[in-house]
Coordinates of C-alpha atoms in Angstrom, one line a residue:
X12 CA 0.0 0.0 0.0
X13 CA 1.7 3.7 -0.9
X14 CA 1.5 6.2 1.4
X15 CA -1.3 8.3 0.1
X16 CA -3.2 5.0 -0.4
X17 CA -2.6 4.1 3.1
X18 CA -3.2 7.9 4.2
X19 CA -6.4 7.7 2.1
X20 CA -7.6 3.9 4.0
X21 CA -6.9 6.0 7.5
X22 CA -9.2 9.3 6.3
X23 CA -12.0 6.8 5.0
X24 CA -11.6 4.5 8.1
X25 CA -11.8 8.1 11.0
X26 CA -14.8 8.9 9.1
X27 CA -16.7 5.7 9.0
X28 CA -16.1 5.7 12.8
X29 CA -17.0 9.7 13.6
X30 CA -20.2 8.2 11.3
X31 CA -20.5 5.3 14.1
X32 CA -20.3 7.7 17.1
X33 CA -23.3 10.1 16.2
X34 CA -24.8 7.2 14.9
X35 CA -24.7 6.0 18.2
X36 CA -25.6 8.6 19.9
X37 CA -28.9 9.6 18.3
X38 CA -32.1 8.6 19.4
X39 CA -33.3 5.3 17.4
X40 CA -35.7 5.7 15.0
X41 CA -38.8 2.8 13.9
X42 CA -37.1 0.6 10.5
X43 CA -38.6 -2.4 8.4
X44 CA -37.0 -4.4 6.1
X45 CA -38.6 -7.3 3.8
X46 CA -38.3 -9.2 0.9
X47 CA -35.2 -11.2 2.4
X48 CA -34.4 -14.4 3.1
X49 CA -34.0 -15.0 6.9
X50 CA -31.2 -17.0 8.4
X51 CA -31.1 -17.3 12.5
X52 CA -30.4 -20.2 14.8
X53 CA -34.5 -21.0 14.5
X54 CA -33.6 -21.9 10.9
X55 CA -34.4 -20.6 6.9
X56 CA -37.3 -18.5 5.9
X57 CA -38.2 -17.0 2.6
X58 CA -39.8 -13.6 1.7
X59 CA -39.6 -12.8 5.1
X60 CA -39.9 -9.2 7.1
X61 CA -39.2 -7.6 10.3
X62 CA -40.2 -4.4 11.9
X63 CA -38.7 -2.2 14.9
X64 CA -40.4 0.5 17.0
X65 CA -36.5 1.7 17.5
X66 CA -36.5 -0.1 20.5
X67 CA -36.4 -4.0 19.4
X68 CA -38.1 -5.9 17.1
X69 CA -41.5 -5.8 17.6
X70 CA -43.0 -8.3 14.7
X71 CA -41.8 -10.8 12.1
X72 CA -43.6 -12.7 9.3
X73 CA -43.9 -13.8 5.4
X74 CA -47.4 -11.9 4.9
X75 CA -47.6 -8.8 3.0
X76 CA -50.7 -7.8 4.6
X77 CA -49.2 -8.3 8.0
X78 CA -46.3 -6.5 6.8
X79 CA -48.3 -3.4 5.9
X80 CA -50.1 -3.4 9.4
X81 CA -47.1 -3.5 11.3
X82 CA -45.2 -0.7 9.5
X83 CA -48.2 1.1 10.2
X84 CA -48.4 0.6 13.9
X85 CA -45.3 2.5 14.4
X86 CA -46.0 5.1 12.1
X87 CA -43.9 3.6 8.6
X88 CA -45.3 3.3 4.9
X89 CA -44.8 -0.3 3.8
X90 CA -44.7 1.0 0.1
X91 CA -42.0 3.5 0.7
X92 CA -39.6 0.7 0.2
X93 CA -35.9 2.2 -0.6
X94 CA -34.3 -0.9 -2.4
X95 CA -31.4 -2.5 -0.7
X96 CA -29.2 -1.0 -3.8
X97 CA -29.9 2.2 -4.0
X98 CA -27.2 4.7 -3.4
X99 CA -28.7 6.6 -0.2
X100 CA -28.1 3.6 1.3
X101 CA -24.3 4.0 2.0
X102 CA -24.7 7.3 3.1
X103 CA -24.2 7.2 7.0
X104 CA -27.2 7.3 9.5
X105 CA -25.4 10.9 10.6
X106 CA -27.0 12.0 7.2
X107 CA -31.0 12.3 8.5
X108 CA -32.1 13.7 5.2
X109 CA -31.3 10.7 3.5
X110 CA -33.9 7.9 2.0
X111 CA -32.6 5.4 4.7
X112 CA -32.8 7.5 7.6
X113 CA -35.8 10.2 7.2
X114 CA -37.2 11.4 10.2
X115 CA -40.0 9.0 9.7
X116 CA -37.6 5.5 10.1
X117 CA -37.2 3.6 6.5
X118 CA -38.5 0.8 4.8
X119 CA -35.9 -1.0 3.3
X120 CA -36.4 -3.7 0.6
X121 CA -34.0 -6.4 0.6
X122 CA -34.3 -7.4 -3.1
X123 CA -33.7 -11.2 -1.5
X124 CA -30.7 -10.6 -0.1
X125 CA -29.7 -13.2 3.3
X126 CA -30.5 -11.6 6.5
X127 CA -29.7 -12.6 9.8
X128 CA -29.1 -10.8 12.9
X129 CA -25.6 -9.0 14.1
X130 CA -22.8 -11.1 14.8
X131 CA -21.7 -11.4 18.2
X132 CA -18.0 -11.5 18.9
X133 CA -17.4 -12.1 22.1
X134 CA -13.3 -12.9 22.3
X135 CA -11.5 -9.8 19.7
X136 CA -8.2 -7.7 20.7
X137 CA -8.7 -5.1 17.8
X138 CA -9.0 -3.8 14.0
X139 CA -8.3 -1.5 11.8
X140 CA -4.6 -0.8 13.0
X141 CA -5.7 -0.4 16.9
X142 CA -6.3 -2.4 20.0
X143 CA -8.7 -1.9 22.9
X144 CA -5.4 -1.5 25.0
X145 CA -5.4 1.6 23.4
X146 CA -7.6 4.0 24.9
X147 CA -11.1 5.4 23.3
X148 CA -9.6 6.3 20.2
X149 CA -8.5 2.8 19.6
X150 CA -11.7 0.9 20.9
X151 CA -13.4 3.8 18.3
X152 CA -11.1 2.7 15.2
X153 CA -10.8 -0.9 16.5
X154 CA -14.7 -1.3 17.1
X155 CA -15.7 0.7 13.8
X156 CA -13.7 -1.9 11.7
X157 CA -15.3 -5.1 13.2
X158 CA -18.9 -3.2 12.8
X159 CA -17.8 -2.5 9.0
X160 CA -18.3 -6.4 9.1
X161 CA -21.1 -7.0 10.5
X162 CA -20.0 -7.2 14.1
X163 CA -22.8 -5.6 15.7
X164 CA -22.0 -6.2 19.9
X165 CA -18.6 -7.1 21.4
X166 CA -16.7 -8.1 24.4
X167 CA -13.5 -6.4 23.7
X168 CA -10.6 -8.5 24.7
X169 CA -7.5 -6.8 26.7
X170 CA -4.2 -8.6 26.4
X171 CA -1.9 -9.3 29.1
X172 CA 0.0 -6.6 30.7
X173 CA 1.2 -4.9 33.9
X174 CA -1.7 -5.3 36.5
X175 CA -2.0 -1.3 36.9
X176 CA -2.4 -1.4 32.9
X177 CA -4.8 -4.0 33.1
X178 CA -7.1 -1.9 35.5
X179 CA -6.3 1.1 33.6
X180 CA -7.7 -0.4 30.3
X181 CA -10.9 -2.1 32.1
X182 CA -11.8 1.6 33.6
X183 CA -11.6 2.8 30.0
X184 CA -14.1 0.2 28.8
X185 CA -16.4 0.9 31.8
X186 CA -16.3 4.4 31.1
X187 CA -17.7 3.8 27.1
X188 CA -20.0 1.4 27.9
X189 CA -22.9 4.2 29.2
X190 CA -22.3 5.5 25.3
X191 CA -22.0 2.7 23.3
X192 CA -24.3 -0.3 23.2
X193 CA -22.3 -2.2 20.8
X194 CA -19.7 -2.6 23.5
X195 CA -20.8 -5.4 25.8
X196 CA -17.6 -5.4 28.8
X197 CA -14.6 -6.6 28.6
X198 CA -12.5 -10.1 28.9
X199 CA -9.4 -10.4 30.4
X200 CA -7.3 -12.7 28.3
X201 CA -4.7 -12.9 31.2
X202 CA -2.6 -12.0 33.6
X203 CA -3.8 -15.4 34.8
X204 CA -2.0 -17.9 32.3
X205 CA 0.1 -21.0 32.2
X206 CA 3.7 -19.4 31.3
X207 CA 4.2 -23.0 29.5
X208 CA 1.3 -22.3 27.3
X209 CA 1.4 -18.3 26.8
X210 CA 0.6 -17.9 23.5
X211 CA 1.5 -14.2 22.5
X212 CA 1.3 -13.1 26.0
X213 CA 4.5 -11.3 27.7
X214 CA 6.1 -14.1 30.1
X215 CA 7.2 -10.8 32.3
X216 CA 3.4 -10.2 33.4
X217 CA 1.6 -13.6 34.1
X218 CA 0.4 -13.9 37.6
X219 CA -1.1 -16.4 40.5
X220 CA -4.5 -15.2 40.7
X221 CA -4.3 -14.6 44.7
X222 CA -7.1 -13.1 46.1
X223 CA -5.6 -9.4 46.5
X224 CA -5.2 -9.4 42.0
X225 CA -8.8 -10.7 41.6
X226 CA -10.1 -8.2 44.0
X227 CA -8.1 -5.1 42.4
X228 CA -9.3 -6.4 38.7
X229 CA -12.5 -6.6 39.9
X230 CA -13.0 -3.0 41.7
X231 CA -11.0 -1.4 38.1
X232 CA -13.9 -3.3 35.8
X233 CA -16.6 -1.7 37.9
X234 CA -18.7 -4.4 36.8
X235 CA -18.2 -4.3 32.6
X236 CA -15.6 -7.7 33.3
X237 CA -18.0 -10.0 31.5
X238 CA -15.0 -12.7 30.7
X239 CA -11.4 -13.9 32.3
X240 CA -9.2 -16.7 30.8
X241 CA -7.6 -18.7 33.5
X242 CA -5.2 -21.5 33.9
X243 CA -7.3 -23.6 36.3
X244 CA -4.3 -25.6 37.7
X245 CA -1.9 -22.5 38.8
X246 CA -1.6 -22.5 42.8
X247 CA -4.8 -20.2 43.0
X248 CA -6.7 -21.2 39.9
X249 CA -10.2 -22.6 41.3
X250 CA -10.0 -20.6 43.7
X251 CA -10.1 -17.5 41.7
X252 CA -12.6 -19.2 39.3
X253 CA -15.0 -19.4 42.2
X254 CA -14.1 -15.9 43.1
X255 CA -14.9 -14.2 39.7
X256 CA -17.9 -16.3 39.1
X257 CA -19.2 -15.0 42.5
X258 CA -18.7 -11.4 41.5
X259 CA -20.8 -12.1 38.2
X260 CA -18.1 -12.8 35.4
X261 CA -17.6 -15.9 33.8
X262 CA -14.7 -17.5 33.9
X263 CA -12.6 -19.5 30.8
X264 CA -10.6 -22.4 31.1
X265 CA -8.2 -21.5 28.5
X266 CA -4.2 -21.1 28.0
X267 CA -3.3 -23.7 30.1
X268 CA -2.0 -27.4 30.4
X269 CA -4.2 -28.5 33.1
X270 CA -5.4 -32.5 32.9
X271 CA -9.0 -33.6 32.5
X272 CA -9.7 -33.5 36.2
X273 CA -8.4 -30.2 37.0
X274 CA -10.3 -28.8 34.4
X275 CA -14.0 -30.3 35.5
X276 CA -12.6 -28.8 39.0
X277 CA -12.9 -25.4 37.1
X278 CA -15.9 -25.8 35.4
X279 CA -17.7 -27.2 39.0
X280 CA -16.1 -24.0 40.3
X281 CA -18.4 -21.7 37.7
X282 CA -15.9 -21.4 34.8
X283 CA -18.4 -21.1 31.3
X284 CA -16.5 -20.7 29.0
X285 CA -13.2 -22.8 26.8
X286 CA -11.0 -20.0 25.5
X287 CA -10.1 -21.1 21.7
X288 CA -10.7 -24.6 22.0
X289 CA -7.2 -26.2 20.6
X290 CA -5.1 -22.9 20.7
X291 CA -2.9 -22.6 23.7
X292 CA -3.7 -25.7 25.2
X293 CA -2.8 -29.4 25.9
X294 CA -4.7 -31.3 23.2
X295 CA -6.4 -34.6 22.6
X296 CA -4.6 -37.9 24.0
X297 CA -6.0 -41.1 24.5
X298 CA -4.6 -41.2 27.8
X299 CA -4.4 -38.0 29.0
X300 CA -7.8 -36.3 27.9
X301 CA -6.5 -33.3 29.3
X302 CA -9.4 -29.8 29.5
X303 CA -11.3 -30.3 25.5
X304 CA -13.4 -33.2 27.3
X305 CA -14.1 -31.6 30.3
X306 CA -15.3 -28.6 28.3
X307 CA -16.8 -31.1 25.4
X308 CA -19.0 -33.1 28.5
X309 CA -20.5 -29.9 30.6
X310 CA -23.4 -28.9 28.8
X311 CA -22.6 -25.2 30.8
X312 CA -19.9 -24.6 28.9
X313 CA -19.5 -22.5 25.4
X314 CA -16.4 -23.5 23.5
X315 CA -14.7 -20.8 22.0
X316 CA -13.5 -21.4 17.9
X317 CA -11.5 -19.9 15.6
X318 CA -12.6 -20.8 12.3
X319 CA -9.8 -18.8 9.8
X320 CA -8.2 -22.1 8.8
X321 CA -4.8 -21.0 10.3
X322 CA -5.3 -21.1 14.4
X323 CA -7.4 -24.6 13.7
X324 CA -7.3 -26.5 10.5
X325 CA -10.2 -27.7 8.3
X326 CA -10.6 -31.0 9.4
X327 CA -10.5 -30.1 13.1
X328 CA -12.4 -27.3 12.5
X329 CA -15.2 -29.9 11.6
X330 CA -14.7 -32.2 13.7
X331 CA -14.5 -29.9 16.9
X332 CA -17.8 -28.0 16.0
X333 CA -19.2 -31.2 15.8
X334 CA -18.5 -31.8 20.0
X335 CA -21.0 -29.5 21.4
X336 CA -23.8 -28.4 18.7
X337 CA -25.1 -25.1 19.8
X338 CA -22.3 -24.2 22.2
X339 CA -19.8 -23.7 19.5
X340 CA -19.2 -19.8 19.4
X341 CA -17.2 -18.7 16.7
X342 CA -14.6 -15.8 17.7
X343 CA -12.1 -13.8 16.1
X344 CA -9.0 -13.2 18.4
X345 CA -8.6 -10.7 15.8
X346 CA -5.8 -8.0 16.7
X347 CA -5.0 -4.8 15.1
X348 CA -3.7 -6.0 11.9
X349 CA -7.5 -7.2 11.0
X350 CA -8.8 -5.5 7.7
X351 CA -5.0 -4.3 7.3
X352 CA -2.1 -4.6 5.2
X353 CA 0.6 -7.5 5.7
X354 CA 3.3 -5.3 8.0
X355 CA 4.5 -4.5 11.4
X356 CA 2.4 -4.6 14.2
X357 CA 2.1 -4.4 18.1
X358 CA -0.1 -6.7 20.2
X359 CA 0.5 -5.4 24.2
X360 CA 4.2 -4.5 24.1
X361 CA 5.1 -7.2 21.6
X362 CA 6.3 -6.9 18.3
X363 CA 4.3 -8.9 15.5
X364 CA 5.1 -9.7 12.2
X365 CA 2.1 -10.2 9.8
X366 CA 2.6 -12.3 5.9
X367 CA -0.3 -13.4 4.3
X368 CA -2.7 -12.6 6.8
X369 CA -1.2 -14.8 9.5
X370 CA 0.2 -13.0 12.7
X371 CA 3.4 -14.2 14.0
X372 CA 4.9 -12.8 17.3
X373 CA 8.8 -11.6 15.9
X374 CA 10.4 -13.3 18.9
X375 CA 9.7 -17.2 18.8
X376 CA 7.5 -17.1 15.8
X377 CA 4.4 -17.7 17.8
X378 CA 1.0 -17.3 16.5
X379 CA 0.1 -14.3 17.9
X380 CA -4.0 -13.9 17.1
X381 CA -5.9 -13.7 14.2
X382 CA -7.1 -11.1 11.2
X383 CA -10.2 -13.0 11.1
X384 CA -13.7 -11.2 11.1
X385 CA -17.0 -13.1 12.2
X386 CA -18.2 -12.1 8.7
X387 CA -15.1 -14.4 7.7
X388 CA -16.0 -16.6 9.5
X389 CA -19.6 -17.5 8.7
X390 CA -18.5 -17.4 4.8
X391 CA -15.7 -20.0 5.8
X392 CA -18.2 -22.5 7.6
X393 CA -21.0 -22.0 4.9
X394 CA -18.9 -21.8 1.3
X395 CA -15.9 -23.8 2.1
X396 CA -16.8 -26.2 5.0
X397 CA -20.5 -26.9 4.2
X398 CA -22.1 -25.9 7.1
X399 CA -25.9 -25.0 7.2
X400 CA -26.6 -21.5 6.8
X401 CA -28.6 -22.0 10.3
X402 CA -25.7 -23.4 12.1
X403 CA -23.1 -21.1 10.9
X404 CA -24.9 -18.1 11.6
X405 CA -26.2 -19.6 15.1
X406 CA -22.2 -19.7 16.0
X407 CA -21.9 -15.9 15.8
X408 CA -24.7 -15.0 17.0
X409 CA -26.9 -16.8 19.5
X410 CA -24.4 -19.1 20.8
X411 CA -21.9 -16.2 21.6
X412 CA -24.9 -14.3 23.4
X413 CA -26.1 -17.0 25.7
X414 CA -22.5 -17.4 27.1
X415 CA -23.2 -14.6 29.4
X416 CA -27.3 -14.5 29.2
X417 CA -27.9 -11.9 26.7
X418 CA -30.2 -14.2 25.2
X419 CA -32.2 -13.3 27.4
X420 CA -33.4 -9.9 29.0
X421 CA -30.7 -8.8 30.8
X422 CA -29.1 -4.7 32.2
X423 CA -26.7 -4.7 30.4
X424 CA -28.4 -5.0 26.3
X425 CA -31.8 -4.7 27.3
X426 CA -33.1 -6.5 24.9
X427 CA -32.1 -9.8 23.9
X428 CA -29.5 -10.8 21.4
X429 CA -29.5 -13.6 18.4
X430 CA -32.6 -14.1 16.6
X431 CA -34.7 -12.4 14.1
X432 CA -37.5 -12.4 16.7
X433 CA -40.4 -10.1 18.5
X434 CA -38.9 -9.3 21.7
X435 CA -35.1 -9.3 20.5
X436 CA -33.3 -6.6 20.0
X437 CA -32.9 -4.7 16.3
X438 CA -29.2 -6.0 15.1
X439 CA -29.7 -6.8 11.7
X440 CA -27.6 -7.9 8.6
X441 CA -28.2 -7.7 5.1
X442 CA -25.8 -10.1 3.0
X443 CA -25.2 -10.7 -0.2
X444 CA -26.6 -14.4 -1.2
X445 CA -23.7 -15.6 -3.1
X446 CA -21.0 -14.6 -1.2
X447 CA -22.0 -13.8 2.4
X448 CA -20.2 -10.8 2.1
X449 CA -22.3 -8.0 4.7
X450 CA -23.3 -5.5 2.8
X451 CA -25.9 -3.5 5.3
X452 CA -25.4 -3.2 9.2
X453 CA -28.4 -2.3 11.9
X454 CA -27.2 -2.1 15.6
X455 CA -29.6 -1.1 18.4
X456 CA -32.0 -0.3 15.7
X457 CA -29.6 2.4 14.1
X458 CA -28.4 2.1 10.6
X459 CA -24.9 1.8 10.1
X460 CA -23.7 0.7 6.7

C-alpha cells in the first residue's frame, strides 16, 4: 500500500467511525425491512420481514398484509420501500435527510438478499490498526472496523499486561459502555496464564490469581468484566474461578496445560467458557484427555472457535464444532492487523510480524491472534466447509450471546441478542446471497452501513 493510499484507508476509516459515534448517539428511529431471506439459529425462511419500533423488534412474518399493518403501527409506509441498492443507502445514518434514515424510520427492501441478525464477537483484541489496550480512540477505530463487518455487539478483549495497565484499560471500557451499546464489557485474556502455554502473551506479566489481584481487577472493571481466561491448575486457579464467578463474570478455562480433572474442577467451580478450543492448550490424548473433554461433556460450557483455517485447521475445524452443537461460538481473536495490510504490528508490548494474513509474534515465531472477522467466518463455515446457513450463523450469533445470558433480557443489552425475533433486539444484517459478504449493518435499531 503507498503512502497516500494508506493515508487515504486511514481518512476513510476516521470517518466511518465519527459516522459510528453520532450514529450512536442519536435517538433510534422505527425501520422495516422485507423481501429477504431470513437466516437465524431457528432456521431458513423465505420472503420474510421484520419491523422495529426503534427499540427492538417488535413483529416478524412472510405476509404482506401483515407487513403493511405492522409498519403502520409505528408510524412507517410499507410502500416506501428504498431498495437495498440504492445509493442513499451507504450514506451514514449521521445524514438524516437521506432515503434510509428520514425522520419517519425507512423501509428498506432487501431485493432477496440473506438476512440474519448481528454477529456477536465475544473474544476480539482489535481492527483497523488499533487495539482496545489503546484508549477510546483505539476501541473507536478498532470497534468501527469489526462493525464494517457486520459485528454488531462485542466483548473487547484486553491482552496481558502490567496489572495497573490491566485496570487502567478495564476503567476505559467501563467508562464507554454508558455510550456505546455495541460494547458489551470486557474479557481479560490474562494475567492469569500458564507461562508453558502463553501464547503471544508477555512471560514478564503472568500472575497467581491470589485473592488481593482478583479483587483489584474486579473494583477497576466496575462491573463491565464479562470474561477472564484462567489456567485452572496455577496455585490459586479454582480458587479465583470461584471468586470471579461469584462477582458475576464468567470465567474461561483457556491457556493452560491443566489435565481432565483439574479442568472439571474449574468448570464445578463456575468457569463457562473454553478459551479457543485447541489454541494454547494441551490437546487430545488417549490417555491423558487433558481440558477439550471436560469442556466437550459440561453442557454449561460454550467452546470458543476460531474458524480462519490457520489457528485450527479444516478438518478439526469440523470435527471440533461437531463436540457441542449449539455451544460452539465462533470468535475472532482478531488484533490490530485485521482488515490491514501485511506489516508490522504491536499486540501489548510485543512486536508482530504479519505475511499473508497470518500473525506471528517476531520473537519465537508464535502465533500471535488472528485477522479474522465473524463475517469471515460465517463465509468459511457456509462456502468452504458446508455448514448450514442455520448453524453457521447460530455460532456468531446466538451461541456467543447465551455465554453470558444476553439471550435473554438482561441490564446490560436490554433487549435480547440472536434471533430475528419479537422481543429481540434490532441488530440486523443484510448479506449478499452468493458470497455472504455483509453488505448492510443495523445495531440497536440504528443504521450503520
Amino acid at each position: 500500500v503507498s503512502e497516500s493510499e494508506g493515508m487515504k484507508m486511514e481518512q476513510s476509516r476516521e470517518r466511518f467511525a465519527n459516522e459510528v459515534d453520532i450514529a450512536l448517539a442519536q435517538s433510534a428511529r422505527p425501520f422495516a425491512i422485507h423481501n429477504a431471506r431470513k437466516v437465524d439459529a431457528r432456521g431458513v425462511a423465505e420472503h420474510y420481514w421484520i419491523v422495529s419500533d426503534g427499540s427492538a423488534i417488535i413483529a416478524t412474518g412472510n405476509r404482506d398484509d401483515d407487513f403493511a399493518a405492522a409498519c403502520a403501527s409505528v408510524g412507517l409506509d410499507a410502500d416506501a420501500a428504498v431498495g437495498a441498492d440504492a445509493d442513499s443507502d451507504s450514506v451514514s445514518s449521521a445524514d438524516s435527510g437521506n432515503a434510509m434514515t428520514g425522520s419517519a424510520g425507512s423501509v428498506t427492501d432487501a431485493a432477496g438478499r440473506m438476512m440474519t441478525p448481528g454477529y456477536v464477537d465475544i473474544h476480539a483484541h482489535g481492527s483497523w490498526g488499533s487495539s482496545f489496550d489503546d484508549g477510546v480512540q483505539g476501541i473507536r477505530l478498532a470497534r468501527a472496523g469489526h462493525m464494517m463487518h457486520g459485528t454488531t455487539r462485542q466483548v473487547l478483549s484486553l491482552i496481558t499486561n502490567p496489572l495497573d495497565v490491566m485496570c487502567a484499560n478495564l476503567e476505559t471500557v467501563h467508562g464507554m459502555m454508558s455510550a456505546r451499546p455495541d460494547i458489551l464489557g470486557a474479557h481479560l485474556e490474562g494475567p492469569f496464564l500458564a507461562l508453558s502455554r502463553k501464547g503471544a502473551h508477555d512471560p514478564e506479566c503472568l500472575k497467581d490469581p491470589v485473592p488481593e489481584y482478583v479483587d483489584r481487577l474486579l473494583q477497576a472493571a466496575g462491573g463491565c468484566l464479562r470474561q477472564i481466561t484462567i489456567a485452572p491448575e496455577l496455585p490459586h486457579g479454582i480458587d479465583a474461578i470461584r471468586r470471579f464467578a461469584a462477582a458475576g463474570v464468567v470465567p474461561a478455562v483457556g491457556h493452560c496445560d491443566a489435565d481432565y480433572a483439574t479442568a472439571r474442577k474449574g468448570f464445578d467451580a463456575g468457569a463457562g467458557i473454553m478459551t479457543h478450543m485447541f489454541n494454547a492448550m494441551n490437546g487430545l490424548h488417549h490417555r491423558e484427555p487433558g481440558p477439550i473433554p471436560a469442556a466437550v461433556e459440561d453442557p454449561r460450557v460454550t467452546i470458543e472457535l476460531i474458524n480462519d483455517g490457520f489457528h485450527v485447521q479444516n478438518p478439526m475445524v469440523r470435527l471440533g464444532f461437531g463436540f457441542a452443537p449449539h455451544r460452539t461460538a465462533f470468535v475472532t481473536d482478531a488484533m490490530a492487523a485485521t482488515d490491514c495490510p501485511d506489516g508490522h504490528y504491536l499486540l501489548g508490548a510485543l512486536d508482530v510480524d504479519v505475511i499473508d494474513g497470518h500473525a506471528r509474534l517476531v520473537s519465537n515465531g508464535a502465533i500471535a491472534g488472528s485477522t479474522l472477522t465473524l463475517e469471515k467466518a460465517v463465509q468459511r463455515a457456509v462456502l468452504e466447509l458446508g455448514f448450514t446457513p442455520a448453524d453457521a450463523v447460530e455460532a456468531a450469533t446466538l451461541t456467543p450471546a447465551k455465554a453470558f445470558g444476553f439471550d435473554r433480557a438482561n441490564p446490560v443489552t436490554k433487549q435480547p441478542l440472536g434471533l430475528l425475533a419479537p422481543g429481540y433486539a434490532a441488530d440486523v444484517l443484510l448479506l449478499d446471497p452468493a458470497t455472504w459478504s455483509v453488505t448492510h449493518v443495523w445495531c440497536d435499531a440504528r443504521p450503520l452501513r
